Structure formats: C-alpha cells, structure tokens
Tab-separated table of C-alpha atoms in Angstrom:
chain	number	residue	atom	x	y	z
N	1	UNK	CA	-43.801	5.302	-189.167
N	2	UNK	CA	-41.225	5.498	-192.068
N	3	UNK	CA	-41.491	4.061	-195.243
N	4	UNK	CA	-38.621	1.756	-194.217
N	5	UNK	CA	-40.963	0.297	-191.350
N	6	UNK	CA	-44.123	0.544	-193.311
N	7	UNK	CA	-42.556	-1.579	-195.617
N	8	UNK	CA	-41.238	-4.351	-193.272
N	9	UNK	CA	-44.208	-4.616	-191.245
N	10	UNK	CA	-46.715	-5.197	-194.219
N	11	UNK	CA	-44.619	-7.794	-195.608
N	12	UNK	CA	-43.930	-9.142	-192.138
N	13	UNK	CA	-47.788	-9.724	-191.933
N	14	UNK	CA	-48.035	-11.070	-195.530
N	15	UNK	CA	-45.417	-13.591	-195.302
N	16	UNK	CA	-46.880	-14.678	-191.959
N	17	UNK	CA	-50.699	-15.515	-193.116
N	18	UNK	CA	-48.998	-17.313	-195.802
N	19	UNK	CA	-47.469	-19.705	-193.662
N	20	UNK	CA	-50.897	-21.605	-192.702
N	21	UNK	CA	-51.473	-22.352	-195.939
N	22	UNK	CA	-50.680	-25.732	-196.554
N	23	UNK	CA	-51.530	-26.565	-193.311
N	24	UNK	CA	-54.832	-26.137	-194.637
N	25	UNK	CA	-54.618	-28.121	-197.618
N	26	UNK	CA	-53.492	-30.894	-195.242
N	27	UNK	CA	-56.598	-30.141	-192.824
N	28	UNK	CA	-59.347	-29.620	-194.900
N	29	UNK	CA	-60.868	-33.171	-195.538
N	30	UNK	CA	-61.847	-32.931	-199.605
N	31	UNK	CA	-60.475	-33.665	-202.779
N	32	UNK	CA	-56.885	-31.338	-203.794
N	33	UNK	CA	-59.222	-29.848	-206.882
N	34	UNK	CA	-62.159	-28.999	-204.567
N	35	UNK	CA	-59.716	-27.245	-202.141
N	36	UNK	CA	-58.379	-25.306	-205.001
N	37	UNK	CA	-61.683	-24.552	-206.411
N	38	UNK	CA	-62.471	-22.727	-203.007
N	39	UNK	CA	-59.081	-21.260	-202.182
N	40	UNK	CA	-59.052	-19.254	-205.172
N	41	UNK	CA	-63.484	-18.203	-204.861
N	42	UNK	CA	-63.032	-17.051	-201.500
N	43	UNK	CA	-59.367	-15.347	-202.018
N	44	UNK	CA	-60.014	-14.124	-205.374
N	45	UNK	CA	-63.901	-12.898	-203.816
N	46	UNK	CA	-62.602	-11.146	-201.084
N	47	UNK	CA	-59.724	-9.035	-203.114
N	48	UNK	CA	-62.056	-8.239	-205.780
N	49	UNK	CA	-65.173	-7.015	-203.696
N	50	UNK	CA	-62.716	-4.927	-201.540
N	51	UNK	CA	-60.830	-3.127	-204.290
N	52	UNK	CA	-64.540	-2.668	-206.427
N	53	UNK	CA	-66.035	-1.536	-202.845
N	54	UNK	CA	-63.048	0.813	-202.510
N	55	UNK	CA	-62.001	2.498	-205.642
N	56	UNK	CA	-64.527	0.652	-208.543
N	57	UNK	CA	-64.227	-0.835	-211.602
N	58	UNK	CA	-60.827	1.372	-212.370
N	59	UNK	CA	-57.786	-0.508	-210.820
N	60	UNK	CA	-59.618	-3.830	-212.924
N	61	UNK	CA	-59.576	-1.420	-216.274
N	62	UNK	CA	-55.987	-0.457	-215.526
N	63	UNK	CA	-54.646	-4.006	-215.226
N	64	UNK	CA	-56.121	-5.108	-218.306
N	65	UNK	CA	-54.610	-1.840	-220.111
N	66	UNK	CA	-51.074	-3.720	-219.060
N	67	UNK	CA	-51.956	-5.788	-222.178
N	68	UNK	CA	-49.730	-8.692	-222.266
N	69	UNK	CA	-48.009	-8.148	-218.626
N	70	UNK	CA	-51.333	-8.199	-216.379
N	71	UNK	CA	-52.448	-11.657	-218.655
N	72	UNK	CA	-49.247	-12.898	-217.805
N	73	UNK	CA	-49.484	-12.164	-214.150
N	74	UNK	CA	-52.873	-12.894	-214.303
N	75	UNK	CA	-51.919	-16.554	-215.552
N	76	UNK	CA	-49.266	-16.974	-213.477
N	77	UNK	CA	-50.768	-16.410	-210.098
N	78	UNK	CA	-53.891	-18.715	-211.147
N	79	UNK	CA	-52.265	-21.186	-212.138
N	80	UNK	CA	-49.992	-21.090	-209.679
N	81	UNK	CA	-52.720	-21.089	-207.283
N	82	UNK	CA	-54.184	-24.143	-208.351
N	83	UNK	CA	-50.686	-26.194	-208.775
N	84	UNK	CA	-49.777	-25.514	-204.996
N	85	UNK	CA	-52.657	-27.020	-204.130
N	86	UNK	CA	-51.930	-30.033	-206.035
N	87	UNK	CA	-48.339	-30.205	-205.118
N	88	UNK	CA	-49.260	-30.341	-201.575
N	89	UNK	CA	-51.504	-33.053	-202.257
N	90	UNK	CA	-48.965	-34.854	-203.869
N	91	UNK	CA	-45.137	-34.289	-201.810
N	92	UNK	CA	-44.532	-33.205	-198.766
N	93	UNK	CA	-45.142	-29.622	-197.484
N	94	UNK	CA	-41.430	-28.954	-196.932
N	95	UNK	CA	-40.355	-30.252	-200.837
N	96	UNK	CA	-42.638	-28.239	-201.711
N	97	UNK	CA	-42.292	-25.117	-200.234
N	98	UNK	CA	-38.590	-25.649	-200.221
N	99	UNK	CA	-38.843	-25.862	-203.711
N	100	UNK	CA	-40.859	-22.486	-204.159
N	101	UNK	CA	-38.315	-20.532	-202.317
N	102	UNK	CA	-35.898	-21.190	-205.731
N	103	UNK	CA	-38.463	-18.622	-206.976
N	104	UNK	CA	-35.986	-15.361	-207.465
N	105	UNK	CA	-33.845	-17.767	-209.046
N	106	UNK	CA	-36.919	-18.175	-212.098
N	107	UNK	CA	-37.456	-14.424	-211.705
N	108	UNK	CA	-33.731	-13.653	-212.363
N	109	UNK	CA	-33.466	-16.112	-215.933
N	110	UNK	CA	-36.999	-14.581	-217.265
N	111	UNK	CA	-35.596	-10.550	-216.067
N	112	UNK	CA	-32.893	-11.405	-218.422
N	113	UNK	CA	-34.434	-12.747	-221.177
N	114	UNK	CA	-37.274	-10.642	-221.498
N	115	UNK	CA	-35.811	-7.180	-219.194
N	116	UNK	CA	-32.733	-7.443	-220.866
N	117	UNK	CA	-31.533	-6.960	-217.015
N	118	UNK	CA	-27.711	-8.825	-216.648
N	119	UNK	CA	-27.241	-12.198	-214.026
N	120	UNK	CA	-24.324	-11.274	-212.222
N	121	UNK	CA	-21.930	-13.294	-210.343
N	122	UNK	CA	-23.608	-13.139	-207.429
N	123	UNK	CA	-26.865	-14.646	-208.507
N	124	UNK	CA	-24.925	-17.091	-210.946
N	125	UNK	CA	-23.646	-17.996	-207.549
N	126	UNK	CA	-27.019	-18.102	-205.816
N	127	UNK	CA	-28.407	-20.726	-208.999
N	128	UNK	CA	-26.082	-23.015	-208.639
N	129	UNK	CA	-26.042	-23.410	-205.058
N	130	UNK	CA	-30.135	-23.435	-205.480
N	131	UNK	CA	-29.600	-26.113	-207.777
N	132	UNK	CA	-27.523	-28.533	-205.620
N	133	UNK	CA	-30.101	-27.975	-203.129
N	134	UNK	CA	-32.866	-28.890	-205.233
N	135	UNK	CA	-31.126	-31.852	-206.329
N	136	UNK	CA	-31.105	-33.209	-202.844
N	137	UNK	CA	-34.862	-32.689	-202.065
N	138	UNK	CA	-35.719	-34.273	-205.485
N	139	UNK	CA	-33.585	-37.109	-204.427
N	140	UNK	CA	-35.202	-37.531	-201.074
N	141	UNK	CA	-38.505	-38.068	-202.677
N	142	UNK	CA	-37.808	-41.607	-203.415
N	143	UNK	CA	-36.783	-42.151	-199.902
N	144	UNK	CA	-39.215	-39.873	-197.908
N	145	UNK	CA	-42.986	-41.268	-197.111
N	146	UNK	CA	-44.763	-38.473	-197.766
N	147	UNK	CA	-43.356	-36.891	-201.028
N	148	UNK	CA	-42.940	-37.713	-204.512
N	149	UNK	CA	-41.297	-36.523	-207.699
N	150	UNK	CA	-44.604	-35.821	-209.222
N	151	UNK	CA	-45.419	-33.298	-206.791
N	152	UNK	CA	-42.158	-31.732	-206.476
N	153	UNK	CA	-42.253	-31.198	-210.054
N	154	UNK	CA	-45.500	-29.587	-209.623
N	155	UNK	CA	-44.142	-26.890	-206.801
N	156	UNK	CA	-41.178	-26.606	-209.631
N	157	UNK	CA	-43.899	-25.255	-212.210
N	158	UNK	CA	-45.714	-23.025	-209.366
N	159	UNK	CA	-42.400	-21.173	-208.357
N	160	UNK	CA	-42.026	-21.167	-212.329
N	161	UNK	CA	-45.110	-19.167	-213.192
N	162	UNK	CA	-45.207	-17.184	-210.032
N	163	UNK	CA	-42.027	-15.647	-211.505
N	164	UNK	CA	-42.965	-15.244	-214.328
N	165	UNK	CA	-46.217	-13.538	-213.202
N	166	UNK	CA	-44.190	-10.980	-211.224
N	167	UNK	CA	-41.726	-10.077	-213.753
N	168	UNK	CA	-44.376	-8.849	-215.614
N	169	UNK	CA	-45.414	-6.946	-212.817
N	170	UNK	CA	-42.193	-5.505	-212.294
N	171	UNK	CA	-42.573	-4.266	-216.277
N	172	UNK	CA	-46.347	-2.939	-215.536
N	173	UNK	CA	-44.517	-1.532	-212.148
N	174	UNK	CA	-46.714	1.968	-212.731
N	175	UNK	CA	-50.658	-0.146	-211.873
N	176	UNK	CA	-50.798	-2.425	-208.906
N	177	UNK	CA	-51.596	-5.428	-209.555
N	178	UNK	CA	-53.514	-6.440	-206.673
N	179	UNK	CA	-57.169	-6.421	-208.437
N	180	UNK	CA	-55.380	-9.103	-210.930
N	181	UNK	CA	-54.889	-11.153	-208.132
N	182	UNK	CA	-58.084	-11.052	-207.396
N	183	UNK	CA	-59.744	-11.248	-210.891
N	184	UNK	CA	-56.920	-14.447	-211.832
N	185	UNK	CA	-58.470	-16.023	-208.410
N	186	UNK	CA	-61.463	-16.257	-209.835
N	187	UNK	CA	-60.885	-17.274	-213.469
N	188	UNK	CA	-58.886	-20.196	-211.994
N	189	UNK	CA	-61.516	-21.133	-210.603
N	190	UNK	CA	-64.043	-21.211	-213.178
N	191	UNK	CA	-61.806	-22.869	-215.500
N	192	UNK	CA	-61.195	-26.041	-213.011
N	193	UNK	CA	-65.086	-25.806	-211.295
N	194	UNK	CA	-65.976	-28.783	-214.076
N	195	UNK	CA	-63.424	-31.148	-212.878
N	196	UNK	CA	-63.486	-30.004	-209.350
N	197	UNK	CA	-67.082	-31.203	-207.665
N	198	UNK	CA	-66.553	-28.017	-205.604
N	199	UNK	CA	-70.104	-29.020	-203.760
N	200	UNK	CA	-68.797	-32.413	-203.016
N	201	UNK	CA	-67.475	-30.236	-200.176
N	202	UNK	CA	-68.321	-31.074	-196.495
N	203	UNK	CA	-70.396	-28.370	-194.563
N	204	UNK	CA	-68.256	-28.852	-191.543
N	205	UNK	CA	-65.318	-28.077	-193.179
N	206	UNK	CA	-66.187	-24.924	-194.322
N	207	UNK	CA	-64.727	-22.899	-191.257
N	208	UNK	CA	-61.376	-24.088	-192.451
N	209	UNK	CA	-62.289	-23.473	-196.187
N	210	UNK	CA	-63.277	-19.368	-195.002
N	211	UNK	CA	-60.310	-19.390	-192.849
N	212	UNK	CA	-57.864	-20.539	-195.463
N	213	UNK	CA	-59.520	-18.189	-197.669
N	214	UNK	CA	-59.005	-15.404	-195.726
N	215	UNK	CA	-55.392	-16.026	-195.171
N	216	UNK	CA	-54.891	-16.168	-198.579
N	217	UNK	CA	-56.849	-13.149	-199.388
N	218	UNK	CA	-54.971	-11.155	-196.597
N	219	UNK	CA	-51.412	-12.264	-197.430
N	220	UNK	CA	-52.317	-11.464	-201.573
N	221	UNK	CA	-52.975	-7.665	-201.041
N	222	UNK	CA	-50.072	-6.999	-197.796
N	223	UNK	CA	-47.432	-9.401	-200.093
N	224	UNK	CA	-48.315	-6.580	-203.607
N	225	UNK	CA	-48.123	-3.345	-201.515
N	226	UNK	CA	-44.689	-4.175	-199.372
N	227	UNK	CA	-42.496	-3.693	-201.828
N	228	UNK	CA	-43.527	-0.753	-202.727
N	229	UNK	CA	-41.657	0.261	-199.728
N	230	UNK	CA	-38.660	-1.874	-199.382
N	231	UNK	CA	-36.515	-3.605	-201.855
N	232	UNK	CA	-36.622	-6.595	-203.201
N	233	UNK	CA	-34.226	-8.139	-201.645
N	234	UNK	CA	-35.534	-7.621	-198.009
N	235	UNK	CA	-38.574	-8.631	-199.272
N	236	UNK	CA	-36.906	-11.745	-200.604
N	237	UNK	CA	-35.484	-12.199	-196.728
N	238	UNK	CA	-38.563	-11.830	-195.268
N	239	UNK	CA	-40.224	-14.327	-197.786
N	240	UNK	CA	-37.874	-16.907	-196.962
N	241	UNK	CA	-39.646	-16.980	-193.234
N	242	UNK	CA	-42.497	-19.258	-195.050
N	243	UNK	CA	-40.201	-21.533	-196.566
N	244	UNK	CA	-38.896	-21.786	-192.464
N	245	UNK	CA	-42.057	-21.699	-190.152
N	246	UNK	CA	-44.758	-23.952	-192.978
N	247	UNK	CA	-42.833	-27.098	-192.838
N	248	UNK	CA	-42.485	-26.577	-188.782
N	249	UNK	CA	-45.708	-25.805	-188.470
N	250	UNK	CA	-47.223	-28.832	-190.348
N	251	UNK	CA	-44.367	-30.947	-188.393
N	252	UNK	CA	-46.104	-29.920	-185.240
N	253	UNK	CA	-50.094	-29.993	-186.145
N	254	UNK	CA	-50.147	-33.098	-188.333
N	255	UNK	CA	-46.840	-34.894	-187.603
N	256	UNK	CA	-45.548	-34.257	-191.266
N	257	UNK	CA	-42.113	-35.265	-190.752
N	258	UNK	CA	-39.606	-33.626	-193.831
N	259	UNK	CA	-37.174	-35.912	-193.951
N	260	UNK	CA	-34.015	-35.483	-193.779
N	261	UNK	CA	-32.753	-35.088	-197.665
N	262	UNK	CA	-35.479	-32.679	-197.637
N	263	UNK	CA	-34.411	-31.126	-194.320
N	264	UNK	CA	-30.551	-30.572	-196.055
N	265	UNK	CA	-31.805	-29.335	-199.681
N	266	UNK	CA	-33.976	-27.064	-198.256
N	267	UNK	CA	-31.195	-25.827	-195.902
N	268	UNK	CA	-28.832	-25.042	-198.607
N	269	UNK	CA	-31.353	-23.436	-200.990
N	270	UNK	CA	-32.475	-21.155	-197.869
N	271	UNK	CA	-29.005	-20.230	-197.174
N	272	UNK	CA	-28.052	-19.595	-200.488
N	273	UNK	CA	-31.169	-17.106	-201.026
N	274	UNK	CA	-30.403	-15.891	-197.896
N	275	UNK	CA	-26.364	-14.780	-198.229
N	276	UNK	CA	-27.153	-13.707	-202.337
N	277	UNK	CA	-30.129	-11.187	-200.242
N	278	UNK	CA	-27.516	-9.852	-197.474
N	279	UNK	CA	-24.948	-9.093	-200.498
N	280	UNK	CA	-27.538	-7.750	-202.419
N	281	UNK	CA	-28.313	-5.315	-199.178
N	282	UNK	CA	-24.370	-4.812	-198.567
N	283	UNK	CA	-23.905	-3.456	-202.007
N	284	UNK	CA	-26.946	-0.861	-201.952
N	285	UNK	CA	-25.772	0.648	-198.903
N	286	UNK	CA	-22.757	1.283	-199.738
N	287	UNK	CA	-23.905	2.690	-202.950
N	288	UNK	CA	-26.097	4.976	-200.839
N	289	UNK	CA	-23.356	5.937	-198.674
C-alpha cells in the first residue's frame, strides 16, 4: 500500500468513528457536563496509556517542548471537546455539525494572521459562500424545534478553537501531536469534574459511555496521523463525510429531524468546502505535472 492509500484509508476510518458521536450525546441518558466529563476520561485515557505503553513519557516531553503551539492545541481540542458536547445539548445535531464543517474557513483567517500564509481568491470565495450558509442555519434556529442560537453559537466557538488548535500544529508540524490530544482530554476534564457530578452517572449507561469513548479515542489518533500522508485538502473532503452521514444518522436512530433552513445552510456550506477542496486538488496536480 502507497502512501497515497495509506493516507486515505486512515482518514477514511477516522472520519467514520467520528460520525457516532453525537449520536451518543443524544443516547446517553445524563447531564451534557457529565457526558463531557467522561468523553474526554475515557478518550483522553485511552490515547495517553497507548502512546506511554508504546513509546513512554517522550512524545508527552516533546509536545510540551512546542511551548506555546502544543498549549494552544492543547486548549483548543479540550475545550473544544467539552463545547461539542454542550452544543449538542443545546441545537440540533445537524446546526451543529453543519456549523463545524466552516472549520478550514477559521483555520485559513488564524494561518494568515499568525503564518503570515496569503487568503487567496479561492478561499475568499469559499468564506463568503460559508457565510451565507451559516446565515441560513442560524436563521432556522428560531424556526426549528430542536435547535437554538445558543447552541449554534457554541458549535461556532468549537470549530473556532479546533482551528486554532491545529494551526498550531501545523507550526509544531516536526512532533505529533497525538499524546496532546490525549493529555488536553484529560485536563478538560479535571477542570469541569467540579461542576460536572460525573458519578451522578447511571451504571447502565456506561456501555454507551465506553463505546463513545472509544470512538472518540480511535478517530483522535487515525484523524492526527492521515495527513501525514495526504494533503489537506483531501483530508478536508473526506472530513466533510461527518458533516453528511451524523445528521442522517441521528435522523434515523432518534428521529432528529434538521429542518429544512438547516438542511439548505448546511448544503451550501458543504458545497462550498467541497468545490474550494476539488480546486485546491486541480491546482496541485497540475503543478505536479
């Protein structure tokens, strides 16, 4: 297998155990903060006793040598961790993840403000089509049962930080980051455990509270070693998959219906990631050719 396939398959994987995950917010029967709590112990658990079982205390040392770029990531993917939660507690699962897929957009303001890295016209394009989109889903929340402005501002501030953490990923390019996952998991945590009455927490639901874990935990580590592989931008493509199949998939297991202002911003946000990704592909063939 070429790195080309290597690539696409791990990230194929990742983005795929990443699609159950709000179904499990929606399933497990607790309190958004207690979810949370345990989402990020089990996730953050796992990915930290596998890399410390595999290679040690040295992939934790070199993330923290990053300085300011693995306590930005670090920030950004708990915090991020914990706001999904919330947001899905709050909107509807398509809003939100609807809303997260405007991530590269985020990713492309902070690369030029702090990379110094140009916007060109394609993804001045690509904002302003995201934009409209986003428009239309915020509208819909005053008209759609299940969602609310509250929580789509929420999954705003997730994709927000999530960018943010992986710019400074991009800058710390030379250590993976996948033991900051893990260690930002678990700092989340401890930092919300006093507000989040994480023992409050059914015994019977904790098949779904391992399970959700474990998705989470598996999707982290395949999500941080794809691109290493491929480019961003088919990683982007491949990404947009969750913001496709979660909404479906609640739709069909809890009856979760998006609404149709959702159903249209989401479309045009999708599509507009999607053509600004096949450009983005056009262009580096041709530059390879």
């Amino acid at each position: 297998m070429n790195d080309q396939a290597r690539g696409f398959l791990i990230t194929l994987i990742g983005v795929l155990c990443v699609v159950p995950d709000s179904l499990f917010v929606r399933l497990i029967d607790a309190p958004a903060l207690t979810i949370a709590f345990w989402r990020l112990v089990v996730a953050g658990g796992l990915i930290g006793g596998w890399v410390f079982w595999a290679k040690g205390i040295g992939p934790f040392q070199a993330v923290l040598r990053t300085g300011r770029y693995g306590a930005i990531y670090m920030i950004g993917t708990g915090a991020s961790g914990v706001l999904f939660v919330l947001a899905v507690s709050l909107t509807s699962v398509a809003n939100v993840v609807f809303i997260i897929a405007s991530l590269p957009v985020f990713a492309a303001i902070y690369s030029r403000i702090f990379l110094a890295e140009p916007i060109n016209r394609r993804m001045l394009i690509t904002i302003a089509a995201v934009m409209v989109g986003m428009a239309f889903i915020a509208y819909g929340s005053g008209h759609t049962g299940h969602a609310s402005l509250a929580g789509d501002l929420l999954a705003l501030a997730v994709s927000a930080l999530f960018a943010a953490g992986l710019t400074a990923a991009r800058h710390a390019k030379a250590v993976s980051m996948v033991p900051g996952a893990g260690l930002s998991y678990l700092i989340a945590a401890l930092l919300i455990a006093p507000f989040a009455a994480p023992f409050a927490m059914p015994a019977d639901q904790a098949p779904l509270v391992l399970g959700h874990g474990v998705f989470i935990m598996v999707s982290s580590v395949l999500l941080a070693l794809g691109p290493r592989y491929i480019t961003s931008a088919e990683v982007g493509l491949l990404v947009l998959l969750e913001s496709v199949l979660a909404p479906l998939l609640v739709w069909a297991v809890v009856g979760e219906d998006p609404g149709g202002y959702a159903l249209i911003g989401g479309g045009l946000v999708i599509l507009a990631l999607f053509a600004s990704n096949m450009v983005a592909l056009s262009c580096r063939k041709r530059i390879r050719n």
